[in-house]
mmCIF file with all atom_site columns, C-alpha atoms in Angstrom:
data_model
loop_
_atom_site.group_PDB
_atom_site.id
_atom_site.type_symbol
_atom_site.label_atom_id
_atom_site.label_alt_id
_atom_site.label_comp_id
_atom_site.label_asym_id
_atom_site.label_entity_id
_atom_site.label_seq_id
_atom_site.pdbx_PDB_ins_code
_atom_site.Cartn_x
_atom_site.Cartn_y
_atom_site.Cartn_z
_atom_site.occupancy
_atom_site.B_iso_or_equiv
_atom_site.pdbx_formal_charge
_atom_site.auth_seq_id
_atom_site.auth_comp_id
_atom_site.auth_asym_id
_atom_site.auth_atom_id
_atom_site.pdbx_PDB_model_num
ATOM 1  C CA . UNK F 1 1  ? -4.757  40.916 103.626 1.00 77.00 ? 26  UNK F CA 1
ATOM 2  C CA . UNK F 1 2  ? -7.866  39.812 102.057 1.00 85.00 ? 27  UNK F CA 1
ATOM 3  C CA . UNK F 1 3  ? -8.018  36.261 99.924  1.00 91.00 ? 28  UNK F CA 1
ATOM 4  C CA . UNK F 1 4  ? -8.782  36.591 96.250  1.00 96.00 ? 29  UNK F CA 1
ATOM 5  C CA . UNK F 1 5  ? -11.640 34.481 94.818  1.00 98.00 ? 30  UNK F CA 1
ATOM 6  C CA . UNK F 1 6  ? -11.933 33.507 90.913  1.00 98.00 ? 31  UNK F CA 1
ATOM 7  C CA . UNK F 1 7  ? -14.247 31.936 88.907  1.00 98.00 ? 32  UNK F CA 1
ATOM 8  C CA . UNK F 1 8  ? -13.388 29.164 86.633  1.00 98.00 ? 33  UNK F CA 1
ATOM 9  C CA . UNK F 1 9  ? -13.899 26.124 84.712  1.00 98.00 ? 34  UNK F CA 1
ATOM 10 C CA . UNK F 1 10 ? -13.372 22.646 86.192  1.00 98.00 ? 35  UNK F CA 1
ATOM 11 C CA . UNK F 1 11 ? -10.923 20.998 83.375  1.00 98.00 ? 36  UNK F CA 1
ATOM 12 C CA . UNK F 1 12 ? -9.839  17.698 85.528  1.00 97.00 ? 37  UNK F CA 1
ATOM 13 C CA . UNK F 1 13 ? -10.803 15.588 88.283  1.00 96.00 ? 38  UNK F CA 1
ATOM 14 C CA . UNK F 1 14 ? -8.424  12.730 87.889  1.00 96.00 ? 39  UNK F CA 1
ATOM 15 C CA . UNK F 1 15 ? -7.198  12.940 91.310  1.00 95.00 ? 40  UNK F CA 1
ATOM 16 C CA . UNK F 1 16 ? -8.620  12.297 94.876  1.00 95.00 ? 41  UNK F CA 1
ATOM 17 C CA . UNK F 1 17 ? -9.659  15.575 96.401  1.00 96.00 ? 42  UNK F CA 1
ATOM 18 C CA . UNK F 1 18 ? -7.918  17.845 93.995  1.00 97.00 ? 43  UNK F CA 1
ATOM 19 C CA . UNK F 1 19 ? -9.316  19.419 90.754  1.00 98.00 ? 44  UNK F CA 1
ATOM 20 C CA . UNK F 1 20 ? -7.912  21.622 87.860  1.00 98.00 ? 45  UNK F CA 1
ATOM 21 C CA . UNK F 1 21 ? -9.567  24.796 87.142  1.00 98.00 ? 46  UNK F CA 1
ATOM 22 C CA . UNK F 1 22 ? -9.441  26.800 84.198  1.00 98.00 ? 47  UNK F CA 1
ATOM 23 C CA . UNK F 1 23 ? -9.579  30.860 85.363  1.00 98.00 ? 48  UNK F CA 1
ATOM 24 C CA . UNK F 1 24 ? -10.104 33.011 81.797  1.00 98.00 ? 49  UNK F CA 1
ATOM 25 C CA . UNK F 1 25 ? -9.427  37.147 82.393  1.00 97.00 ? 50  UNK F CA 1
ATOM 26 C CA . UNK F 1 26 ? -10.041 39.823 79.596  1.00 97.00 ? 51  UNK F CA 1
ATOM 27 C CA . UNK F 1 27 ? -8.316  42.578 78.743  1.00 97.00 ? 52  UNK F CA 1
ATOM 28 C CA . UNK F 1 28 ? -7.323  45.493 76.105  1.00 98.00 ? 53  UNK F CA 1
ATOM 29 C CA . UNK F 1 29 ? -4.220  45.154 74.493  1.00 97.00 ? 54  UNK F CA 1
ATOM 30 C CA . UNK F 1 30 ? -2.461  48.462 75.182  1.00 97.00 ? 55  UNK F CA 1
ATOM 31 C CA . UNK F 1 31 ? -1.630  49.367 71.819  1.00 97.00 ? 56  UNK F CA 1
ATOM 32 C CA . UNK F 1 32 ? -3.510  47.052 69.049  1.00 96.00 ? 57  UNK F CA 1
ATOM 33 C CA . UNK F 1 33 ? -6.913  48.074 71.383  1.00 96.00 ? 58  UNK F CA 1
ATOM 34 C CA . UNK F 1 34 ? -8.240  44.745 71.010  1.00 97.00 ? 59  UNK F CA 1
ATOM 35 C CA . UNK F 1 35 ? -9.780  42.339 73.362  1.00 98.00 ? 60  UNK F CA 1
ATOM 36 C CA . UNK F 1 36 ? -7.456  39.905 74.461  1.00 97.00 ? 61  UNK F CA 1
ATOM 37 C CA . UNK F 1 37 ? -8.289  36.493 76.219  1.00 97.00 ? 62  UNK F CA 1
ATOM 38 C CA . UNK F 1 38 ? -5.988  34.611 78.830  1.00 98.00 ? 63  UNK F CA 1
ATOM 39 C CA . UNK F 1 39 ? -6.532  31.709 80.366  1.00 98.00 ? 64  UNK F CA 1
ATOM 40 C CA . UNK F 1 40 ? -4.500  29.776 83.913  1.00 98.00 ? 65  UNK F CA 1
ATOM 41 C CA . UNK F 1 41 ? -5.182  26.731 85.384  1.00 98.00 ? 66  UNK F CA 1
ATOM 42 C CA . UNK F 1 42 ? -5.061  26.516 88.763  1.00 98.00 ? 67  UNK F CA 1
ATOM 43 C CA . UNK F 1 43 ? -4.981  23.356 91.573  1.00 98.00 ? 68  UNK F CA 1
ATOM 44 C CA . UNK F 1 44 ? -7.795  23.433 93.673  1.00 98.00 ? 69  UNK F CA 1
ATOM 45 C CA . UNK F 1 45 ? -8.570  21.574 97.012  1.00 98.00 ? 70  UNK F CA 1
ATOM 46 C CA . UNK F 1 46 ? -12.115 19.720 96.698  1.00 96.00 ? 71  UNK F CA 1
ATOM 47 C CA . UNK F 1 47 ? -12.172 17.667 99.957  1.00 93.00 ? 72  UNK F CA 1
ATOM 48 C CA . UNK F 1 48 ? -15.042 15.774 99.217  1.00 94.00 ? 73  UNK F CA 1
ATOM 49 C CA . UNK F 1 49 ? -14.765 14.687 95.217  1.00 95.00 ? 74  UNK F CA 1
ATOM 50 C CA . UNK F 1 50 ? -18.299 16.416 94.567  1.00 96.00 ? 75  UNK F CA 1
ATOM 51 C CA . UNK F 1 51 ? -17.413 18.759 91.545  1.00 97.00 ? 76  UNK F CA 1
ATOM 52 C CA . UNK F 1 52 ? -16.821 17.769 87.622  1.00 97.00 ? 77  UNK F CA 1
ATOM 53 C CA . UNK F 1 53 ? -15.464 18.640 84.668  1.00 97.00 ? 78  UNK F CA 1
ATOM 54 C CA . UNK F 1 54 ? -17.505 22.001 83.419  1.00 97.00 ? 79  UNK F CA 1
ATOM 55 C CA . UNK F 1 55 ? -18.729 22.907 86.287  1.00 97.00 ? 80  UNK F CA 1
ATOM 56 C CA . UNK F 1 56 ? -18.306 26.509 87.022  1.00 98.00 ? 81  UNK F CA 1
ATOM 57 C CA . UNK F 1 57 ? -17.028 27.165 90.448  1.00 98.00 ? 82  UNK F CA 1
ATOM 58 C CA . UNK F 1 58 ? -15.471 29.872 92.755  1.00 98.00 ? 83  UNK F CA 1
ATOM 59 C CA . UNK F 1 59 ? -11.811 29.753 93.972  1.00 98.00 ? 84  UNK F CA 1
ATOM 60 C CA . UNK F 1 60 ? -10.448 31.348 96.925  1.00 98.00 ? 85  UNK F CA 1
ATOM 61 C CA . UNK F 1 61 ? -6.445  31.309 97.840  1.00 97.00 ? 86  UNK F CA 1
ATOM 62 C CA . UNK F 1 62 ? -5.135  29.432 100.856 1.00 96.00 ? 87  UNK F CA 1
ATOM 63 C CA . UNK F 1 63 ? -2.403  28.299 102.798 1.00 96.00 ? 88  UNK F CA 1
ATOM 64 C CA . UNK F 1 64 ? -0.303  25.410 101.071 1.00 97.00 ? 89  UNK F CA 1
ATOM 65 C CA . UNK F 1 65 ? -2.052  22.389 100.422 1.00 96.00 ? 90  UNK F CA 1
ATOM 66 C CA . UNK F 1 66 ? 0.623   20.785 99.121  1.00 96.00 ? 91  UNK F CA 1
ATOM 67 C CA . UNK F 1 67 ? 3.499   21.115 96.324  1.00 97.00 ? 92  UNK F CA 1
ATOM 68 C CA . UNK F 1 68 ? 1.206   22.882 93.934  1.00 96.00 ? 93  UNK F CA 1
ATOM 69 C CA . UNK F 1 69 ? -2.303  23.570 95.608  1.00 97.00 ? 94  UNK F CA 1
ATOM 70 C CA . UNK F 1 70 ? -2.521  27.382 96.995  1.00 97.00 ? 95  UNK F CA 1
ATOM 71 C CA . UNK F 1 71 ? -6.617  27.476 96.413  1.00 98.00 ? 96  UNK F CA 1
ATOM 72 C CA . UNK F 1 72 ? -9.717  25.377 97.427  1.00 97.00 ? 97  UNK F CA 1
ATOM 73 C CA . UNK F 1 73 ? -12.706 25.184 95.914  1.00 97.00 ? 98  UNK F CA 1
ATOM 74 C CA . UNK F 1 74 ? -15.526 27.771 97.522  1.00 96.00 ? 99  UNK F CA 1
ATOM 75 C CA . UNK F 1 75 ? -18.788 26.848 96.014  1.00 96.00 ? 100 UNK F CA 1
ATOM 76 C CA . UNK F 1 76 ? -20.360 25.812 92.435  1.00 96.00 ? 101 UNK F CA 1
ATOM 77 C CA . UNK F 1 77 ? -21.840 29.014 90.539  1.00 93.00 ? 102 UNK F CA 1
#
């Protein structure tokens, strides 16, 4: 089964290897027809501190990193 990669926005990098990223999707409401925007925040692995806050970066899922982290950090876009 193929991973799925995301694009976000870093929002934390308070801890040691791990960093918070902000995923935003759009969609049309089904009835009202309007665009509609969503955002999750997902734990990502970053094993060598090197990204910040704003950065844009990809996201692909993994195996458990630990209690919350399912992703690592691919690249900066």
């Amino acid at each position: 089964m193929p991973k799925r990669i995301l694009q976000g926005t870093v929002t934390s990098n308070a801890n040691a290897q791990t960093v918070t990223v902000s995923v935003e999707r759009r969609f049309k409401h089904p009835v009202l027809a309007k665009t509609i925007r969503k955002s999750k925040k997902y734990r990502a692995h970053d094993e060598n501190n090197q990204f910040n806050v704003g950065d844009t970066v990809r996201i692909q899922e993994c195996a458990p990193k630990s209690k919350t982290k399912r992703w690592e950090v691919l690249d900066r876009v």
